[in-house]
Each structure stands twice: as C-alpha cells, then as structure tokens.
mmCIF file of C-alpha atoms in Angstrom:
data_model
loop_
_atom_site.group_PDB
_atom_site.id
_atom_site.type_symbol
_atom_site.label_atom_id
_atom_site.label_comp_id
_atom_site.label_asym_id
_atom_site.label_seq_id
_atom_site.Cartn_x
_atom_site.Cartn_y
_atom_site.Cartn_z
ATOM 1 C CA ASP L 1 19.285 -3.637 -14.832
ATOM 2 C CA THR L 2 15.914 -2.952 -16.727
ATOM 3 C CA THR L 3 16.013 -6.569 -18.518
ATOM 4 C CA ASN L 4 14.315 -8.400 -15.885
ATOM 5 C CA CYS L 5 11.517 -6.226 -14.542
ATOM 6 C CA TYR L 6 8.086 -7.174 -13.442
ATOM 7 C CA SER L 7 5.007 -6.420 -14.892
ATOM 8 C CA SER L 8 1.104 -6.166 -12.923
ATOM 9 C CA THR L 9 -2.306 -7.511 -14.171
ATOM 10 C CA ILE L 10 -5.393 -8.143 -12.317
ATOM 11 C CA PHE L 11 -7.416 -11.341 -13.404
ATOM 12 C CA HIS L 12 -10.698 -11.955 -13.711
ATOM 13 C CA CYS L 13 -11.564 -15.723 -12.796
ATOM 14 C CA ARG L 14 -14.619 -17.567 -11.848
ATOM 15 C CA PHE L 15 -15.194 -20.070 -9.120
ATOM 16 C CA ASP L 16 -17.954 -22.522 -9.143
ATOM 17 C CA GLY L 17 -17.374 -23.769 -5.819
ATOM 18 C CA GLN L 18 -14.853 -26.408 -6.574
ATOM 19 C CA GLU L 19 -12.457 -25.135 -9.735
ATOM 20 C CA LEU L 20 -11.035 -21.634 -10.203
ATOM 21 C CA SER L 21 -11.298 -20.964 -14.186
ATOM 22 C CA TYR L 22 -9.370 -18.181 -15.710
ATOM 23 C CA ILE L 23 -11.401 -15.672 -17.617
ATOM 24 C CA ARG L 24 -9.404 -12.984 -18.935
ATOM 25 C CA HIS L 25 -6.862 -10.334 -17.513
ATOM 26 C CA GLY L 26 -6.379 -6.662 -17.617
ATOM 27 C CA ASP L 27 -3.566 -4.273 -19.067
ATOM 28 C CA GLU L 28 -0.372 -5.445 -18.304
ATOM 29 C CA LEU L 29 1.138 -2.711 -16.255
ATOM 30 C CA SER L 30 4.975 -2.438 -16.652
ATOM 31 C CA LEU L 31 7.516 0.027 -15.970
ATOM 32 C CA ASP L 32 11.490 0.306 -17.666
ATOM 33 C CA GLU L 33 12.992 0.873 -14.289
ATOM 34 C CA PRO L 34 14.730 -1.524 -11.916
ATOM 35 C CA ARG L 35 12.167 -4.457 -11.097
ATOM 36 C CA GLY L 36 9.533 -2.995 -12.533
ATOM 37 C CA VAL L 37 6.059 -2.616 -10.816
ATOM 38 C CA TYR L 38 4.801 -5.419 -8.459
ATOM 39 C CA GLU L 39 2.949 -6.499 -5.286
ATOM 40 C CA PRO L 40 0.083 -4.695 -6.339
ATOM 41 C CA SER L 41 -2.682 -3.625 -3.730
ATOM 42 C CA LEU L 42 -6.187 -3.395 -5.234
ATOM 43 C CA THR L 43 -9.644 -1.790 -3.850
ATOM 44 C CA ILE L 44 -12.961 -0.608 -4.939
ATOM 45 C CA PHE L 45 -14.168 2.733 -3.606
ATOM 46 C CA ASP L 46 -17.626 4.270 -5.123
ATOM 47 C CA SER L 47 -17.623 1.624 -7.792
ATOM 48 C CA ARG L 48 -14.240 2.745 -9.370
ATOM 49 C CA TYR L 49 -10.913 -0.043 -8.562
ATOM 50 C CA TYR L 50 -7.632 1.041 -7.249
ATOM 51 C CA LEU L 51 -4.377 -0.262 -7.704
ATOM 52 C CA THR L 52 -1.126 0.773 -5.548
ATOM 53 C CA LEU L 53 2.015 -0.652 -6.896
ATOM 54 C CA ARG L 54 5.294 -1.014 -5.278
ATOM 55 C CA ASN L 55 8.623 -0.127 -7.220
ATOM 56 C CA ASP L 56 12.326 0.186 -6.146
ATOM 57 C CA LYS L 57 12.656 3.603 -6.281
ATOM 58 C CA LYS L 58 9.390 5.285 -5.671
ATOM 59 C CA ALA L 59 5.517 3.785 -5.357
ATOM 60 C CA TYR L 60 2.841 4.325 -8.266
ATOM 61 C CA VAL L 61 -0.964 4.344 -8.646
ATOM 62 C CA THR L 62 -3.563 3.827 -11.183
ATOM 63 C CA ALA L 63 -7.391 3.382 -11.313
ATOM 64 C CA SER L 64 -9.933 1.864 -13.507
ATOM 65 C CA ASP L 65 -13.571 1.417 -14.406
ATOM 66 C CA ASP L 66 -13.487 -2.135 -14.932
ATOM 67 C CA ALA L 67 -10.383 -3.332 -13.274
ATOM 68 C CA LEU L 68 -9.168 -4.263 -16.999
ATOM 69 C CA HIS L 69 -8.318 -1.138 -18.701
ATOM 70 C CA TRP L 70 -6.243 1.231 -16.396
ATOM 71 C CA GLN L 71 -5.214 4.532 -16.352
ATOM 72 C CA PRO L 72 -1.239 5.221 -17.012
ATOM 73 C CA ILE L 73 0.649 4.639 -13.649
ATOM 74 C CA LYS L 74 1.692 7.497 -11.942
ATOM 75 C CA PRO L 75 4.087 7.993 -8.840
ATOM 76 C CA TRP L 76 1.923 8.660 -5.874
ATOM 77 C CA THR L 77 2.110 12.391 -4.740
ATOM 78 C CA PHE L 78 1.038 14.338 -1.903
ATOM 79 C CA ASP L 79 -1.504 17.157 -2.690
ATOM 80 C CA ASN L 80 1.277 19.709 -2.611
ATOM 81 C CA GLY L 81 2.894 18.500 -5.736
ATOM 82 C CA LEU L 82 5.683 16.612 -3.527
ATOM 83 C CA GLU L 83 6.309 12.698 -3.970
ATOM 84 C CA ILE L 84 5.042 10.732 -0.888
ATOM 85 C CA GLY L 85 8.513 9.118 -0.477
ATOM 86 C CA SER L 86 7.082 5.648 -0.271
ATOM 87 C CA TYR L 87 10.061 3.209 -2.305
ATOM 88 C CA ASN L 88 10.979 -0.319 -2.101
ATOM 89 C CA THR L 89 8.017 -1.605 -0.009
ATOM 90 C CA GLN L 90 4.022 -2.447 -0.222
ATOM 91 C CA GLN L 91 1.575 0.071 0.269
ATOM 92 C CA HIS L 92 -2.019 -1.086 1.108
ATOM 93 C CA TRP L 93 -5.403 0.321 1.308
ATOM 94 C CA ALA L 94 -7.767 1.099 3.782
ATOM 95 C CA THR L 95 -11.496 1.289 2.123
ATOM 96 C CA HIS L 96 -14.713 2.264 4.177
ATOM 97 C CA SER L 97 -17.298 4.138 2.959
ATOM 98 C CA GLU L 98 -16.221 7.249 4.862
ATOM 99 C CA GLY L 99 -13.586 7.628 2.099
ATOM 100 C CA LEU L 100 -10.241 5.793 0.613
ATOM 101 C CA PHE L 101 -7.447 5.417 2.496
ATOM 102 C CA LEU L 102 -3.394 4.627 1.976
ATOM 103 C CA VAL L 103 -1.386 2.924 4.614
ATOM 104 C CA TYR L 104 2.588 3.484 3.490
ATOM 105 C CA THR L 105 5.795 4.030 4.709
ATOM 106 C CA ARG L 106 8.489 7.074 3.233
ATOM 107 C CA ARG L 107 11.101 8.462 3.977
ATOM 108 C CA ASP L 108 11.594 12.078 5.473
ATOM 109 C CA ALA L 109 10.439 11.168 8.363
ATOM 110 C CA ASN L 110 13.106 11.324 10.744
ATOM 111 C CA ASN L 111 13.616 7.657 9.881
ATOM 112 C CA ASP L 112 16.735 7.408 7.563
ATOM 113 C CA HIS L 113 18.473 5.093 10.189
ATOM 114 C CA ILE L 114 15.684 2.158 9.026
ATOM 115 C CA PRO L 115 16.910 0.494 5.778
ATOM 116 C CA ARG L 116 14.157 1.369 3.052
ATOM 117 C CA SER L 117 12.335 3.683 5.428
ATOM 118 C CA ARG L 118 10.143 0.956 6.582
ATOM 119 C CA ALA L 119 8.789 2.860 9.625
ATOM 120 C CA PRO L 120 6.650 4.219 10.703
ATOM 121 C CA LEU L 121 3.461 3.471 9.150
ATOM 122 C CA PHE L 122 1.356 6.006 8.054
ATOM 123 C CA MET L 123 -1.847 6.555 7.265
ATOM 124 C CA ALA L 124 -3.634 9.001 5.121
ATOM 125 C CA ILE L 125 -6.862 10.175 2.903
ATOM 126 C CA VAL L 126 -6.487 9.585 -0.758
ATOM 127 C CA ASP L 127 -8.342 12.653 -3.170
ATOM 128 C CA PRO L 128 -9.616 9.223 -5.536
ATOM 129 C CA ASP L 129 -10.351 11.601 -8.219
ATOM 130 C CA ARG L 130 -7.091 13.195 -8.794
ATOM 131 C CA LEU L 131 -5.268 10.259 -6.793
ATOM 132 C CA LEU L 132 -3.214 12.320 -4.377
ATOM 133 C CA VAL L 133 -2.668 11.846 -0.897
ATOM 134 C CA GLN L 134 -4.079 14.420 1.332
ATOM 135 C CA LYS L 135 -0.881 15.611 3.364
ATOM 136 C CA LYS L 136 -2.899 17.394 5.950
ATOM 137 C CA THR L 137 -4.338 14.270 6.739
ATOM 138 C CA GLU L 138 -1.511 12.161 7.287
ATOM 139 C CA ARG L 139 -1.232 10.178 10.622
ATOM 140 C CA ILE L 140 1.635 8.176 12.325
ATOM 141 C CA LEU L 141 -0.728 4.801 12.621
ATOM 142 C CA ILE L 142 2.403 2.691 14.037
ATOM 143 C CA THR L 143 5.376 4.390 15.548
ATOM 144 C CA GLU L 144 8.866 2.938 14.603
ATOM 145 C CA ARG L 145 11.140 1.257 17.442
ATOM 146 C CA GLY L 146 14.484 1.452 15.040
ATOM 147 C CA VAL L 147 13.482 -1.284 12.484
ATOM 148 C CA MET L 148 11.722 -1.991 9.949
ATOM 149 C CA MET L 149 7.926 -2.950 9.786
ATOM 150 C CA GLY L 150 7.479 -2.847 5.792
ATOM 151 C CA ASN L 151 5.393 -5.957 5.159
ATOM 152 C CA PHE L 152 1.964 -5.270 6.677
ATOM 153 C CA GLY L 153 -1.508 -6.341 6.264
ATOM 154 C CA VAL L 154 -4.917 -4.612 6.255
ATOM 155 C CA ALA L 155 -7.834 -6.262 6.863
ATOM 156 C CA ASN L 156 -11.684 -5.428 7.583
ATOM 157 C CA ILE L 157 -12.183 -7.238 10.421
ATOM 158 C CA ASN L 158 -16.059 -5.822 10.074
ATOM 159 C CA ASN L 159 -18.278 -3.122 8.791
ATOM 160 C CA GLU L 160 -17.537 -0.827 11.629
ATOM 161 C CA GLU L 161 -13.567 -1.900 12.115
ATOM 162 C CA THR L 162 -10.411 -2.306 10.034
ATOM 163 C CA TRP L 163 -7.056 -3.628 11.377
ATOM 164 C CA VAL L 164 -3.565 -2.778 10.119
ATOM 165 C CA THR L 165 -0.821 -5.766 11.389
ATOM 166 C CA VAL L 166 2.871 -5.869 10.948
ATOM 167 C CA GLY L 167 5.692 -6.890 13.035
ATOM 168 C CA GLU L 168 8.900 -5.540 13.509
ATOM 169 C CA ASN L 169 11.967 -6.968 11.589
ATOM 170 C CA MET L 170 14.594 -8.244 14.049
ATOM 171 C CA HIS L 171 17.328 -9.328 11.247
ATOM 172 C CA PRO L 172 19.913 -9.021 10.858
ATOM 173 C CA PRO L 173 21.400 -9.286 14.357
ATOM 174 C CA GLU L 174 22.624 -5.924 15.106
ATOM 175 C CA ASN L 175 18.738 -5.125 15.321
ATOM 176 C CA LEU L 176 18.335 -6.607 18.611
ATOM 177 C CA ASN L 177 20.159 -3.657 20.359
ATOM 178 C CA LEU L 178 17.929 -0.625 18.731
ATOM 179 C CA GLY L 179 15.049 -0.705 21.063
ATOM 180 C CA ALA L 180 12.534 -3.096 19.435
ATOM 181 C CA ASP L 181 11.746 -6.573 20.376
ATOM 182 C CA GLY L 182 10.056 -8.414 17.631
ATOM 183 C CA SER L 183 6.608 -7.163 19.069
ATOM 184 C CA VAL L 184 3.710 -7.535 16.366
ATOM 185 C CA PHE L 185 1.321 -4.801 16.599
ATOM 186 C CA ALA L 186 -2.339 -4.403 15.681
ATOM 187 C CA ALA L 187 -3.480 -0.954 14.931
ATOM 188 C CA ARG L 188 -7.496 -0.941 15.293
ATOM 189 C CA ILE L 189 -8.976 1.843 13.386
ATOM 190 C CA HIS L 190 -12.813 1.890 14.689
ATOM 191 C CA TRP L 191 -14.706 3.789 11.877
ATOM 192 C CA SER L 192 -17.379 6.526 13.256
ATOM 193 C CA GLY L 193 -20.068 4.270 11.272
ATOM 194 C CA PRO L 194 -20.899 1.084 9.883
ATOM 195 C CA ASP L 195 -19.323 0.702 5.977
ATOM 196 C CA ASN L 196 -22.103 0.451 3.614
#
C-alpha cells in the first residue's frame, strides 16, 4: 500500500532557554514504496550533513551542505555495487574526526532465522563523497544469539569513546529457547585519538 507513506524532513529550530521555536524545515524526503522513508538518523561530518533512512524494503542515504536541501535519496550499497541488505529497521551513524561510520543490520549474514535479519549489528566505514559502505571494513560489532536486536542506539560518551547499545528482543515466547536471555549489550568504541 503506497497511499500512507511516511516522509522525513529536518526542522531548524531555535531554543532560547525556555521555548523551542520553529524556524523552517528542509526538503520533504519521500518514497513511493510501502511506508515511505522514516526513522531518519542525522549526523554532520567535515561540515556536511548525512541522513540515513529506514524503509520496509531497503535502507536509503542522502547528503546535504545545509541540512535543508538534500541530494536525491539512494539505496545504501557497498563499494562493490551490491546493496547492503539492511531493511525494515534503523541504521545509525558513529561519527568521529577519524571517519564516518554506519552501524546497521543486514540480510545474507547467516541470519535468515532472525526476523528482519535484525542481528548481528555491523559497523563499517562510509565513503562520505560517494555515500557507499566500504565492504572490506565491515565488522560484527555485537554478535547474534538467535533473536532480534534492531532497535539500537549510538552515543558519543566523550571525545575518545562512542557506545552502541542494544537489548535482545525476547518476544514472542518462542524466543525463550533460542539461546538469548534478554541481555543488554554496550559495544564500547575507543578511538585512536580524541575527536576534534
């Protein structure tokens, strides 16, 4: 059904210490596929803005110089031309002066037994000019134990450390016998130098 598709945009607002005020918003990004594009994740790297977007069938990416006017969205692909295979879940940025990184889940990783291929969590370097994931840099950040881990967060703890946190999804009840126990994981990324 493409009649109820979500769109995504970025709001520019002002906060005076008391009140948040709307100034303007950027391009309304849309896609004429089931549920459109939603749950965006925004970052800035080398004075340029990057946005990754969820869709039911595949993940999308775009970039902007001002966070208002965006390049046309395109599916996430590896630098070998193949789609990364992330679908129907979020992707998030890990951003540091050392580079731009994407944290994501994907299919075709011996994980077809997990709904929506929502585990393990991967991390890889992004080519910021071509908006491609560098396949040879892909690493498993948090391994799978039979259940979904798609709703995760990325947080810069300080200028030398970033955390990726996620919990094991233990519903429906059948998940209780797959090897997971509802654990919450924190992958701590220690950068080789401070973020500037």
